[in-house]
C-alpha positions as a printed Julia matrix, in Angstrom:
202×3 Matrix{Float64}:
 -201.08  40.05   84.04
 -202.44  39.45   87.21
 -204.16  41.19   89.62
 -201.87  40.43   92.27
 -199.31  42.56   90.21
 -201.34  44.94   88.83
 -202.41  45.55   92.79
 -198.01  45.49   93.8
 -198.09  47.73   90.6
 -200.13  50.47   91.95
 -198.81  50.28   95.34
 -195.4   51.04   94.69
 -196.03  53.64   92.0
 -198.39  55.75   94.38
 -195.72  55.31   97.29
 -192.89  56.8    94.77
 -194.82  59.55   93.52
 -196.25  59.95   97.37
 -192.65  60.29   98.77
 -191.52  62.57   95.61
 -194.53  64.89   95.7
 -194.88  65.92   99.33
 -192.12  67.93   99.62
 -191.67  69.12   96.02
 -193.72  72.53   94.99
 -197.01  70.54   93.93
 -198.18  70.68   97.65
 -196.8   74.17   97.71
 -198.53  75.42   94.36
 -202.32  73.72   95.68
 -201.3   75.43   99.18
 -201.35  78.61   97.49
 -204.04  78.29   95.44
 -206.38  77.4    98.17
 -205.16  80.38   99.87
 -207.01  82.32   96.6
 -209.36  80.44   95.93
 -212.29  77.69   97.52
 -211.19  74.48   98.03
 -213.31  72.84   95.39
 -212.63  74.29   92.38
 -209.16  74.42   93.02
 -209.33  70.36   94.17
 -211.46  70.56   91.14
 -209.47  71.96   88.98
 -205.7   70.39   90.02
 -207.2   66.6    89.91
 -208.08  67.31   86.35
 -204.35  68.09   85.8
 -203.0   65.08   87.41
 -205.09  63.27   84.98
 -204.11  64.72   82.04
 -200.68  64.68   83.65
 -200.45  60.96   84.54
 -201.91  59.98   80.56
 -199.39  62.21   79.17
 -196.34  60.6    81.2
 -197.7   57.22   80.81
 -198.46  57.55   76.81
 -195.66  59.18   76.0
 -193.52  60.11   79.01
 -191.1   57.71   78.16
 -190.2   58.84   74.78
 -189.47  62.32   76.04
 -186.07  60.55   76.95
 -185.41  60.02   72.99
 -185.47  63.83   72.26
 -182.78  66.21   71.67
 -182.25  67.76   75.54
 -182.36  71.0    74.44
 -185.74  70.75   73.17
 -187.39  68.89   76.6
 -185.7   71.57   78.68
 -186.92  74.52   76.16
 -190.71  73.12   76.3
 -189.91  72.87   80.52
 -188.8   76.82   80.75
 -191.93  77.5    78.75
 -194.23  75.74   81.01
 -192.43  76.8    84.33
 -192.99  80.15   82.91
 -196.87  79.84   82.67
 -196.68  78.71   85.54
 -195.25  82.01   87.58
 -197.12  84.36   85.17
 -200.24  82.75   86.48
 -199.13  82.71   90.15
 -197.83  86.37   89.51
 -200.34  87.54   88.27
 -203.14  86.49   90.32
 -200.3   87.97   93.44
 -199.91  90.8    91.94
 -203.69  92.11   91.32
 -204.84  95.11   92.47
 -207.38  93.39   94.72
 -208.92  95.46   97.05
 -207.99  94.56  101.04
 -211.64  93.23  101.71
 -211.46  91.18   98.41
 -208.23  89.91  100.1
 -210.5   89.3   102.99
 -213.23  87.15  101.78
 -210.8   84.91  100.04
 -209.04  84.32  102.97
 -212.61  83.66  105.0
 -214.62  81.89  102.68
 -215.58  82.34   98.6
 -215.19  85.7    97.1
 -215.94  86.95   94.01
 -213.61  84.47   91.88
 -216.19  82.15   89.72
 -215.8   78.16   90.17
 -214.62  78.01   86.93
 -212.34  80.92   86.5
 -210.36  78.61   89.63
 -210.81  75.99   88.21
 -208.76  77.03   85.53
 -206.21  78.39   86.94
 -205.81  75.79   89.34
 -205.84  73.89   86.17
 -203.24  75.94   84.64
 -200.51  76.43   87.46
 -200.09  72.58   87.89
 -200.38  71.55   84.61
 -197.23  73.81   84.01
 -195.83  72.46   87.16
 -195.8   68.86   86.83
 -194.9   68.4    83.02
 -190.73  67.25   83.43
 -191.42  67.56   87.28
 -189.75  64.07   89.02
 -193.14  61.87   89.71
 -193.85  62.42   86.14
 -190.47  60.89   84.94
 -190.95  58.08   87.84
 -194.5   57.16   86.57
 -193.03  57.04   82.51
 -190.4   54.96   83.96
 -192.14  52.78   86.11
 -194.81  52.7    82.84
 -191.85  51.27   80.57
 -190.27  48.78   83.22
 -193.67  47.26   84.24
 -195.4   46.78   81.2
 -198.79  48.13   83.08
 -199.73  51.2    82.07
 -203.41  51.19   83.77
 -201.79  50.29   86.84
 -198.86  52.95   86.75
 -201.12  56.24   86.12
 -203.49  55.07   88.39
 -201.06  54.95   91.47
 -199.75  57.8    89.92
 -202.73  59.96   89.6
 -203.96  58.73   93.25
 -200.86  59.44   94.9
 -201.41  63.46   93.05
 -204.53  63.56   94.51
 -203.55  62.63   97.94
 -201.06  65.22   98.07
 -203.47  68.01   96.25
 -205.34  66.91   99.4
 -203.24  67.29  102.0
 -202.21  71.07  100.59
 -206.22  71.64  100.37
 -206.78  70.67  104.76
 -203.29  72.82  105.3
 -205.09  75.75  102.72
 -208.0   75.42  104.87
 -206.37  75.73  108.48
 -203.79  78.59  107.76
 -206.19  80.79  105.51
 -206.33  83.15  108.09
 -203.28  83.19  109.24
 -201.07  84.1   106.3
 -201.18  87.06  103.61
 -201.79  84.4   100.22
 -200.49  87.36   97.64
 -196.79  87.57   99.47
 -197.35  83.14   99.04
 -198.26  84.13   95.56
 -195.51  85.98   94.6
 -193.09  84.1    96.56
 -194.37  80.87   94.59
 -194.1   82.52   91.58
 -190.72  83.97   91.71
 -189.84  80.61   92.71
 -191.64  78.8    88.83
 -189.67  82.08   87.73
 -186.57  80.96   88.91
 -187.0   77.38   87.42
 -188.11  78.46   84.31
 -184.76  80.2    84.51
 -183.0   77.38   85.02
 -184.19  74.88   82.48
 -183.34  78.5    79.74
 -179.92  77.84   80.51
 -179.94  74.02   80.02
 -181.67  74.39   76.55
 -179.11  76.99   75.98
 -176.44  74.88   77.17
 -177.44  71.8    76.19
């Protein structure tokens, strides 16, 4: 594959994944995390999650289409359930108002590693079985250029995360982070229920 073809494949993947993810739960989940934790550990955690998920999509995503629908839906339900658990645990944690204010205005008591791991877990769960992951797998199969497709998808996801981090810094002092976390957690729980129903009825 020539350089120009590889760049075209990368750009096509980037634009498609960006268009899919901008209105999707990825931006919302990252935004929620940036209202709770400092920006850099959140960005680090979600970046690693995106890198892993892009690699999985390129290497194994297409193969998932050959598995029984019930098994795929069960895995997706479990991962959405994990995302819901992480968000709701933070949303209903017994932090004092002073700790919430500290989280809004600057670095709070949460360590870099904990914030990064929480961010990784939430976004890893959110991206599993997501439209962008399926699109990445399909494009890798179509173009036969796993590196270009994987890189394009990763850069698109990082762009969405960057937008969410910037938005999170601007709205941190204007919203109640725990309420937003609870809302997102219940959304994830609803998606887990839907996926469970699909697994049962498949």
